[in-house]
mmCIF file of C-alpha atoms and ligand atoms in Angstrom:
data_model
loop_
_atom_site.group_PDB
_atom_site.id
_atom_site.type_symbol
_atom_site.label_atom_id
_atom_site.label_comp_id
_atom_site.label_asym_id
_atom_site.label_seq_id
_atom_site.Cartn_x
_atom_site.Cartn_y
_atom_site.Cartn_z
ATOM 1 C CA MET H 180 -3.232 36.004 -15.537
ATOM 2 C CA ARG H 181 -3.321 39.204 -17.762
ATOM 3 C CA GLY H 182 -6.709 40.573 -16.931
ATOM 4 C CA ASP H 183 -8.353 37.666 -18.557
ATOM 5 C CA SER H 184 -11.318 37.929 -20.761
ATOM 6 C CA GLY H 185 -12.425 34.446 -20.376
ATOM 7 C CA SER H 186 -10.971 31.550 -22.463
ATOM 8 C CA GLY H 187 -12.554 33.362 -25.510
ATOM 9 C CA GLU H 188 -12.344 30.238 -27.666
ATOM 10 C CA THR H 189 -12.972 31.711 -31.060
ATOM 11 C CA GLY H 190 -11.670 29.810 -34.074
ATOM 12 C CA ARG H 191 -9.269 26.988 -33.026
ATOM 13 C CA SER H 192 -6.142 26.692 -34.803
ATOM 14 C CA PRO H 193 -4.486 23.333 -35.062
ATOM 15 C CA GLU H 194 -1.849 24.471 -32.508
ATOM 16 C CA ARG H 195 -4.593 25.514 -30.179
ATOM 17 C CA ALA H 196 -6.572 22.374 -30.654
ATOM 18 C CA ALA H 197 -3.598 20.273 -29.956
ATOM 19 C CA ALA H 198 -2.708 22.320 -26.744
ATOM 20 C CA ILE H 199 -6.292 21.921 -25.458
ATOM 21 C CA GLU H 200 -6.195 18.208 -26.107
ATOM 22 C CA ARG H 201 -2.830 17.888 -24.445
ATOM 23 C CA MET H 202 -4.182 19.787 -21.446
ATOM 24 C CA ASP H 203 -7.229 17.786 -21.210
ATOM 25 C CA ARG H 204 -5.388 14.429 -21.399
ATOM 26 C CA HIS H 205 -3.112 15.629 -18.459
ATOM 27 C CA GLY H 206 -5.977 17.060 -16.599
ATOM 28 C CA ILE H 207 -4.628 20.738 -16.686
ATOM 29 C CA ARG H 208 -6.467 23.954 -16.204
ATOM 30 C CA PRO H 209 -4.594 27.158 -16.694
ATOM 31 C CA ASN H 210 -3.824 28.371 -13.036
ATOM 32 C CA ARG H 211 -4.638 32.120 -12.719
ATOM 33 C CA ARG H 212 -2.586 32.454 -9.518
ATOM 34 C CA LEU H 213 0.617 31.508 -11.584
ATOM 35 C CA GLY H 214 -0.200 34.051 -14.380
ATOM 36 C CA GLN H 215 -0.703 31.015 -16.819
ATOM 37 C CA ASN H 216 -1.682 32.446 -20.281
ATOM 38 C CA PHE H 217 0.118 30.037 -22.710
ATOM 39 C CA LEU H 218 1.270 31.202 -25.966
ATOM 40 C CA MET H 219 -0.445 29.211 -28.799
ATOM 41 C CA ASP H 220 1.209 30.856 -31.862
ATOM 42 C CA ALA H 221 4.124 28.957 -33.140
ATOM 43 C CA SER H 222 5.190 31.829 -35.444
ATOM 44 C CA THR H 223 4.991 34.351 -32.489
ATOM 45 C CA ALA H 224 7.024 31.942 -30.476
ATOM 46 C CA ASP H 225 9.626 31.746 -33.431
ATOM 47 C CA ARG H 226 9.735 35.569 -33.609
ATOM 48 C CA ILE H 227 10.376 35.863 -29.775
ATOM 49 C CA ALA H 228 13.063 33.257 -29.877
ATOM 50 C CA ALA H 229 14.787 34.983 -32.781
ATOM 51 C CA LEU H 230 15.312 38.007 -30.461
ATOM 52 C CA CYS H 231 17.407 35.823 -28.228
ATOM 53 C CA PRO H 232 20.977 36.082 -29.842
ATOM 54 C CA ALA H 233 22.086 32.816 -28.309
ATOM 55 C CA GLY H 234 24.500 30.754 -30.331
ATOM 56 C CA SER H 235 24.927 27.153 -30.686
ATOM 57 C CA GLU H 236 27.496 27.018 -27.700
ATOM 58 C CA ASP H 237 25.234 29.458 -25.400
ATOM 59 C CA LEU H 238 22.897 28.718 -22.590
ATOM 60 C CA VAL H 239 19.409 30.022 -22.687
ATOM 61 C CA ILE H 240 17.734 30.203 -18.779
ATOM 62 C CA GLU H 241 13.897 30.155 -19.480
ATOM 63 C CA ILE H 242 11.755 31.098 -16.701
ATOM 64 C CA GLY H 243 8.057 29.464 -16.627
ATOM 65 C CA PRO H 244 8.256 27.381 -19.766
ATOM 66 C CA GLY H 245 4.597 26.556 -19.426
ATOM 67 C CA MET H 246 3.876 23.858 -22.092
ATOM 68 C CA GLY H 247 7.026 24.629 -24.088
ATOM 69 C CA ALA H 248 5.854 27.110 -26.640
ATOM 70 C CA LEU H 249 9.169 29.058 -26.454
ATOM 71 C CA THR H 250 11.210 26.507 -25.171
ATOM 72 C CA LEU H 251 11.033 24.625 -28.466
ATOM 73 C CA PRO H 252 12.320 27.457 -30.745
ATOM 74 C CA LEU H 253 14.883 28.522 -28.193
ATOM 75 C CA SER H 254 16.269 25.070 -28.045
ATOM 76 C CA ARG H 255 16.641 25.168 -31.966
ATOM 77 C CA ARG H 256 18.915 28.072 -31.465
ATOM 78 C CA ALA H 257 20.925 27.696 -28.314
ATOM 79 C CA GLY H 258 23.496 25.067 -27.241
ATOM 80 C CA GLN H 259 21.391 24.419 -24.126
ATOM 81 C CA VAL H 260 18.044 25.579 -22.553
ATOM 82 C CA LEU H 261 17.449 25.379 -18.716
ATOM 83 C CA ALA H 262 13.729 25.735 -18.271
ATOM 84 C CA VAL H 263 12.631 26.314 -14.568
ATOM 85 C CA GLU H 264 8.907 25.727 -14.242
ATOM 86 C CA ILE H 265 7.034 25.906 -10.734
ATOM 87 C CA ASP H 266 3.924 24.142 -11.668
ATOM 88 C CA ARG H 267 4.409 20.308 -11.112
ATOM 89 C CA GLY H 268 1.448 19.429 -13.305
ATOM 90 C CA LEU H 269 3.020 20.923 -16.419
ATOM 91 C CA ILE H 270 6.228 18.795 -16.277
ATOM 92 C CA PRO H 271 4.628 15.864 -18.050
ATOM 93 C CA ILE H 272 3.509 17.974 -20.748
ATOM 94 C CA LEU H 273 6.928 19.687 -21.182
ATOM 95 C CA ARG H 274 8.539 16.323 -21.233
ATOM 96 C CA GLU H 275 5.995 15.261 -23.984
ATOM 97 C CA VAL H 276 6.626 18.343 -26.189
ATOM 98 C CA LEU H 277 10.355 18.384 -25.694
ATOM 99 C CA GLU H 278 10.582 14.549 -26.176
ATOM 100 C CA ASP H 279 13.350 14.876 -29.018
ATOM 101 C CA ARG H 280 14.983 17.800 -27.591
ATOM 102 C CA THR H 281 18.244 16.586 -25.906
ATOM 103 C CA ASN H 282 19.641 20.077 -25.152
ATOM 104 C CA VAL H 283 16.624 21.041 -22.885
ATOM 105 C CA THR H 284 16.882 20.423 -19.076
ATOM 106 C CA VAL H 285 13.564 20.955 -17.342
ATOM 107 C CA GLU H 286 13.801 21.807 -13.581
ATOM 108 C CA ARG H 287 10.675 21.872 -11.296
ATOM 109 C CA ALA H 288 11.016 24.682 -8.985
ATOM 110 C CA ASP H 289 9.978 28.298 -8.080
ATOM 111 C CA PHE H 290 12.495 30.177 -9.804
ATOM 112 C CA LEU H 291 12.771 32.542 -7.042
ATOM 113 C CA ARG H 292 14.136 29.853 -4.822
ATOM 114 C CA PHE H 293 16.075 27.636 -7.502
ATOM 115 C CA ASP H 294 19.682 27.450 -6.577
ATOM 116 C CA LEU H 295 20.639 28.988 -10.029
ATOM 117 C CA SER H 296 24.355 29.427 -8.976
ATOM 118 C CA GLY H 297 24.594 25.877 -7.956
ATOM 119 C CA TRP H 298 23.218 24.626 -11.198
ATOM 120 C CA LEU H 299 25.569 26.990 -13.239
ATOM 121 C CA GLU H 300 28.743 26.035 -11.484
ATOM 122 C CA PRO H 301 29.346 22.713 -13.042
ATOM 123 C CA TRP H 302 27.911 24.073 -16.359
ATOM 124 C CA ARG H 303 30.343 26.910 -16.306
ATOM 125 C CA ALA H 304 33.344 24.572 -15.783
ATOM 126 C CA GLU H 305 32.421 22.763 -18.861
ATOM 127 C CA HIS H 306 31.558 25.921 -21.027
ATOM 128 C CA PRO H 307 33.943 28.582 -19.875
ATOM 129 C CA ASP H 308 33.404 30.566 -22.944
ATOM 130 C CA ALA H 309 29.788 30.346 -23.450
ATOM 131 C CA GLN H 310 27.333 33.161 -23.157
ATOM 132 C CA ILE H 311 24.322 33.097 -20.793
ATOM 133 C CA HIS H 312 20.845 34.576 -21.997
ATOM 134 C CA VAL H 313 17.361 34.687 -20.376
ATOM 135 C CA ALA H 314 14.121 34.513 -21.948
ATOM 136 C CA ALA H 315 10.655 34.573 -20.031
ATOM 137 C CA ASN H 316 6.964 34.963 -20.498
ATOM 138 C CA VAL H 317 5.894 35.645 -16.918
ATOM 139 C CA PRO H 318 3.688 37.673 -15.004
ATOM 140 C CA TYR H 319 4.908 41.218 -14.569
ATOM 141 C CA TYR H 320 4.735 41.164 -10.666
ATOM 142 C CA ILE H 321 7.651 38.628 -10.651
ATOM 143 C CA THR H 322 9.765 40.299 -13.238
ATOM 144 C CA THR H 323 11.733 42.305 -10.698
ATOM 145 C CA PRO H 324 12.209 39.493 -8.239
ATOM 146 C CA ILE H 325 13.263 37.274 -11.162
ATOM 147 C CA LEU H 326 15.854 39.917 -12.416
ATOM 148 C CA ARG H 327 17.273 40.222 -8.892
ATOM 149 C CA HIS H 328 17.717 36.558 -8.749
ATOM 150 C CA VAL H 329 19.166 36.210 -12.177
ATOM 151 C CA PHE H 330 21.551 39.106 -11.542
ATOM 152 C CA SER H 331 22.935 37.674 -8.188
ATOM 153 C CA SER H 332 23.708 34.366 -9.753
ATOM 154 C CA VAL H 333 24.725 35.228 -13.366
ATOM 155 C CA THR H 334 26.028 38.859 -12.987
ATOM 156 C CA LEU H 335 25.052 40.026 -16.332
ATOM 157 C CA PRO H 336 23.232 37.845 -18.893
ATOM 158 C CA ARG H 337 24.232 38.769 -22.515
ATOM 159 C CA SER H 338 20.449 39.364 -23.297
ATOM 160 C CA LEU H 339 17.115 39.352 -21.732
ATOM 161 C CA VAL H 340 13.718 38.742 -23.689
ATOM 162 C CA PHE H 341 10.581 39.270 -21.781
ATOM 163 C CA LEU H 342 7.035 38.871 -23.092
ATOM 164 C CA VAL H 343 4.895 40.903 -20.530
ATOM 165 C CA GLN H 344 1.545 42.788 -20.804
ATOM 166 C CA LYS H 345 1.979 46.017 -22.821
ATOM 167 C CA GLU H 346 1.803 48.372 -19.922
ATOM 168 C CA ALA H 347 4.653 46.431 -18.222
ATOM 169 C CA ALA H 348 6.849 46.436 -21.416
ATOM 170 C CA ALA H 349 6.310 50.283 -21.370
ATOM 171 C CA ARG H 350 7.650 50.497 -17.912
ATOM 172 C CA LEU H 351 10.584 48.385 -18.917
ATOM 173 C CA VAL H 352 11.798 50.653 -21.694
ATOM 174 C CA ALA H 353 10.668 53.911 -20.339
ATOM 175 C CA GLY H 354 13.339 56.797 -19.747
ATOM 176 C CA PRO H 355 13.112 59.853 -17.482
ATOM 177 C CA GLY H 356 10.382 62.311 -18.265
ATOM 178 C CA SER H 357 7.930 59.441 -18.775
ATOM 179 C CA GLY H 358 5.336 58.479 -16.277
ATOM 180 C CA ALA H 359 6.070 55.001 -16.947
ATOM 181 C CA TYR H 360 9.745 55.312 -15.849
ATOM 182 C CA GLY H 361 10.430 53.289 -12.764
ATOM 183 C CA PRO H 362 13.279 51.327 -11.064
ATOM 184 C CA LEU H 363 13.538 48.635 -13.691
ATOM 185 C CA GLY H 364 14.080 51.090 -16.614
ATOM 186 C CA ALA H 365 16.411 53.170 -14.477
ATOM 187 C CA SER H 366 18.669 50.230 -13.378
ATOM 188 C CA LEU H 367 18.537 48.076 -16.399
ATOM 189 C CA GLY H 368 19.160 51.071 -18.680
ATOM 190 C CA VAL H 369 22.578 51.376 -17.287
ATOM 191 C CA PHE H 370 23.607 47.881 -18.428
ATOM 192 C CA TYR H 371 21.320 47.031 -21.320
ATOM 193 C CA ILE H 372 19.846 48.561 -24.401
ATOM 194 C CA LEU H 373 16.185 48.235 -24.144
ATOM 195 C CA LYS H 374 13.484 48.107 -26.664
ATOM 196 C CA THR H 375 9.884 46.916 -27.115
ATOM 197 C CA CYS H 376 9.907 44.826 -30.505
ATOM 198 C CA PHE H 377 6.494 43.881 -31.200
ATOM 199 C CA ARG H 378 2.920 43.485 -29.755
ATOM 200 C CA VAL H 379 1.352 40.292 -29.174
ATOM 201 C CA PRO H 380 -2.477 40.151 -29.358
ATOM 202 C CA PRO H 381 -4.678 38.343 -26.817
ATOM 203 C CA HIS H 382 -5.859 35.861 -29.368
ATOM 204 C CA ALA H 383 -2.164 34.369 -29.403
ATOM 205 C CA PHE H 384 -2.733 33.014 -25.992
ATOM 206 C CA LEU H 385 -4.953 30.467 -24.088
ATOM 207 C CA PRO H 386 -6.694 31.677 -22.067
ATOM 208 C CA GLN H 387 -7.010 35.077 -23.758
ATOM 209 C CA PRO H 388 -5.879 37.844 -21.582
ATOM 210 C CA GLY H 389 -7.794 41.137 -21.697
ATOM 211 C CA VAL H 390 -4.874 43.094 -22.656
ATOM 212 C CA ASP H 391 -2.263 43.246 -25.417
ATOM 213 C CA SER H 392 1.219 42.036 -24.505
ATOM 214 C CA ALA H 393 4.462 43.176 -25.874
ATOM 215 C CA VAL H 394 8.027 41.709 -26.347
ATOM 216 C CA VAL H 395 11.029 43.555 -24.755
ATOM 217 C CA GLN H 396 14.531 42.770 -25.641
ATOM 218 C CA ALA H 397 17.486 43.847 -23.443
ATOM 219 C CA VAL H 398 20.963 43.528 -24.964
ATOM 220 C CA LEU H 399 24.042 44.086 -22.935
ATOM 221 C CA ARG H 400 25.611 47.417 -23.683
ATOM 222 C CA GLU H 401 29.210 47.532 -25.115
ATOM 223 C CA ASP H 402 29.597 50.987 -23.760
ATOM 224 C CA ARG H 403 28.742 50.396 -20.127
ATOM 225 C CA GLU H 404 31.825 52.239 -18.578
ATOM 226 C CA THR H 405 29.670 54.135 -16.086
ATOM 227 C CA ALA H 406 28.300 50.553 -15.031
ATOM 228 C CA ASP H 407 31.839 49.307 -14.135
ATOM 229 C CA GLY H 408 31.937 47.680 -10.685
ATOM 230 C CA ILE H 409 28.214 48.083 -10.005
ATOM 231 C CA PRO H 410 26.671 44.888 -9.019
ATOM 232 C CA PRO H 411 23.340 45.099 -11.028
ATOM 233 C CA GLU H 412 21.169 43.672 -8.204
ATOM 234 C CA ALA H 413 22.524 46.417 -6.037
ATOM 235 C CA LEU H 414 21.610 49.229 -8.462
ATOM 236 C CA LEU H 415 18.075 47.760 -8.763
ATOM 237 C CA SER H 416 17.799 47.867 -4.934
ATOM 238 C CA MET H 417 19.067 51.503 -4.935
ATOM 239 C CA ALA H 418 16.481 52.401 -7.785
ATOM 240 C CA ASP H 419 13.660 50.606 -5.839
ATOM 241 C CA ALA H 420 14.566 52.616 -2.839
ATOM 242 C CA ALA H 421 14.561 55.931 -4.948
ATOM 243 C CA PHE H 422 11.270 55.411 -6.471
ATOM 244 C CA SER H 423 9.538 54.002 -3.535
ATOM 245 C CA HIS H 424 7.933 57.335 -2.758
ATOM 246 C CA ARG H 425 7.373 58.991 -6.042
ATOM 247 C CA ARG H 426 6.176 62.292 -4.647
ATOM 248 C CA LYS H 427 9.015 62.644 -2.231
ATOM 249 C CA ARG H 428 12.402 63.988 -3.061
ATOM 250 C CA LEU H 429 14.956 61.351 -4.324
ATOM 251 C CA ALA H 430 16.954 62.110 -1.036
ATOM 252 C CA ASN H 431 13.874 61.497 1.249
ATOM 253 C CA SER H 432 12.927 58.306 -0.559
ATOM 254 C CA LEU H 433 16.413 56.842 -0.313
ATOM 255 C CA GLU H 434 16.307 57.791 3.527
ATOM 256 C CA ALA H 435 12.758 56.658 4.122
ATOM 257 C CA SER H 436 13.356 53.240 2.460
ATOM 258 C CA GLY H 437 16.381 52.677 4.757
ATOM 259 C CA TRP H 438 18.646 51.994 1.844
ATOM 260 C CA LEU H 439 21.192 54.738 3.106
ATOM 261 C CA GLU H 440 23.772 54.126 5.641
ATOM 262 C CA PRO H 441 24.316 56.909 8.184
ATOM 263 C CA ASP H 442 27.622 57.912 6.357
ATOM 264 C CA GLN H 443 25.872 57.644 2.737
ATOM 265 C CA LYS H 444 23.037 59.846 4.242
ATOM 266 C CA ALA H 445 25.501 62.553 5.155
ATOM 267 C CA ALA H 446 27.425 62.393 1.858
ATOM 268 C CA LEU H 447 24.093 62.497 -0.397
ATOM 269 C CA PRO H 448 23.758 66.272 -0.616
ATOM 270 C CA GLY H 449 27.392 66.728 -1.759
ATOM 271 C CA VAL H 450 27.117 63.954 -4.245
ATOM 272 C CA LEU H 451 23.986 65.558 -5.751
ATOM 273 C CA ARG H 452 25.756 68.823 -5.828
ATOM 274 C CA ARG H 453 28.823 67.415 -7.609
ATOM 275 C CA MET H 454 26.463 65.748 -10.091
ATOM 276 C CA GLY H 455 24.889 69.159 -10.841
ATOM 277 C CA LEU H 456 21.567 68.043 -9.349
ATOM 278 C CA ASP H 457 19.055 70.078 -7.184
ATOM 279 C CA GLU H 458 18.672 68.772 -3.677
ATOM 280 C CA LYS H 459 14.964 68.676 -4.453
ATOM 281 C CA VAL H 460 15.516 66.380 -7.402
ATOM 282 C CA ARG H 461 12.987 63.513 -7.697
ATOM 283 C CA ALA H 462 13.519 59.832 -8.854
ATOM 284 C CA GLU H 463 11.978 60.177 -12.223
ATOM 285 C CA GLU H 464 14.304 63.056 -13.262
ATOM 286 C CA LEU H 465 17.523 61.065 -13.175
ATOM 287 C CA SER H 466 18.700 59.175 -16.263
ATOM 288 C CA PRO H 467 20.069 55.584 -15.848
ATOM 289 C CA GLU H 468 23.688 56.977 -16.283
ATOM 290 C CA GLN H 469 22.965 59.435 -13.437
ATOM 291 C CA TYR H 470 21.975 56.452 -11.262
ATOM 292 C CA ALA H 471 25.162 54.880 -11.981
ATOM 293 C CA VAL H 472 27.123 57.915 -11.041
ATOM 294 C CA LEU H 473 25.040 58.391 -7.808
ATOM 295 C CA TYR H 474 25.580 54.913 -6.987
ATOM 296 C CA HIS H 475 29.381 55.162 -7.419
ATOM 297 C CA GLY H 476 29.185 58.687 -5.533
ATOM 298 C CA LEU H 477 27.497 57.014 -2.488
ATOM 299 C CA THR H 478 29.447 53.766 -2.350
ATOM 300 C CA ALA H 479 32.975 55.137 -3.074
ATOM 301 C CA GLY H 480 35.289 53.708 -0.505
ATOM 302 C CA LYS H 481 32.996 50.839 0.617
HETATM 303 N N1 SAM D 717 6.494 30.351 -21.472
HETATM 304 C C1 SAM D 717 5.142 29.688 -21.651
HETATM 305 C C2 SAM D 717 4.467 30.286 -22.805
HETATM 306 O O1 SAM D 717 4.907 31.259 -23.442
HETATM 307 O O2 SAM D 717 3.397 29.768 -23.248
HETATM 308 C C3 SAM D 717 4.251 29.907 -20.541
HETATM 309 C C4 SAM D 717 3.984 31.405 -19.986
HETATM 310 S S1 SAM D 717 2.816 31.764 -18.741
HETATM 311 C C5 SAM D 717 2.286 33.314 -18.897
HETATM 312 C C6 SAM D 717 3.813 31.874 -17.202
HETATM 313 C C7 SAM D 717 4.602 30.585 -16.807
HETATM 314 O O3 SAM D 717 5.489 30.787 -15.540
HETATM 315 C C8 SAM D 717 3.532 29.528 -16.268
HETATM 316 O O4 SAM D 717 3.850 27.938 -16.808
HETATM 317 C C9 SAM D 717 3.739 29.450 -14.771
HETATM 318 O O5 SAM D 717 3.463 28.290 -14.254
HETATM 319 C C10 SAM D 717 5.169 29.877 -14.743
HETATM 320 N N2 SAM D 717 5.620 30.430 -13.526
HETATM 321 C C11 SAM D 717 5.117 31.434 -12.783
HETATM 322 N N3 SAM D 717 5.520 31.778 -11.647
HETATM 323 C C12 SAM D 717 6.746 30.989 -11.543
HETATM 324 C C13 SAM D 717 7.880 30.914 -10.773
HETATM 325 N N4 SAM D 717 8.023 31.727 -9.680
HETATM 326 N N5 SAM D 717 9.075 30.097 -11.140
HETATM 327 C C14 SAM D 717 8.886 29.401 -12.301
HETATM 328 N N6 SAM D 717 7.736 29.402 -13.149
HETATM 329 C C15 SAM D 717 6.780 30.465 -12.743
#
């Protein structure tokens, strides 16, 4: 959970009271290991869902629906919601909350092991023109693996909406020159326009986390020519490798992480030179666009 400050049960709203009653009835206690801080505030859930630009023909993949706080408003916007929840104990609650939503499919699975490609194949055959969007309120530590899994199954969803702790949001949207800039910002920035939309205070959750959260929206860039032909999960891997040793030079980090093949290692100095970059350049100095150019330079002819 997000640095919990205890349940902090001050002033129960009707939504909170109903959620507590539901959890008690189903014998559910929030599971810290699964990062369970459930959103209690329906108007915040509506605002988050509104950031997902899915239309009535489109699919939203929701990771970690919990007790359905976001699933409900998402299902009112999108043609269909696929909600993948790891916690078996929450499934009866989800079924209860989503009883009258015929356009929601709930799957009990660890999203990281869920056969998303297999699920999407028949859906895609029936909805060839529909867009795919992603929404998630999940612990930050699984954000990168989740994105990797999404990217390897969907290629590029039209939008991503994440509710994460405030510091994690800063890391997602940070650019070069910021201490928060990291592999997610560097690789997502090539494909998406990222922005932090609003903060969500601890009292919107049960149990209350000890830190503020924030909503990050990523919308697919129209102008992503530099990203042409780059598999997003491959760029994510390269950026992970580049940032793996922040104090080292980019070239040394890529080498130490084992990302470079021998011919790429030999080509790297020339690629950096042609990009007008010093051989001592560090990972945090390259813009997302430069990561795309670097990727093209290192994989040309592969
Ligand atoms: N979306 C709900 C909300 O906003 O109230 C729940 C958010 S809670 C922070 C995170 C949810 O993700 C929990 O329901 C948890 O069980 C689920 N979760 C954690 N890891 C998961 C995984 N690997 N696959 C699917 N669900 C996961």
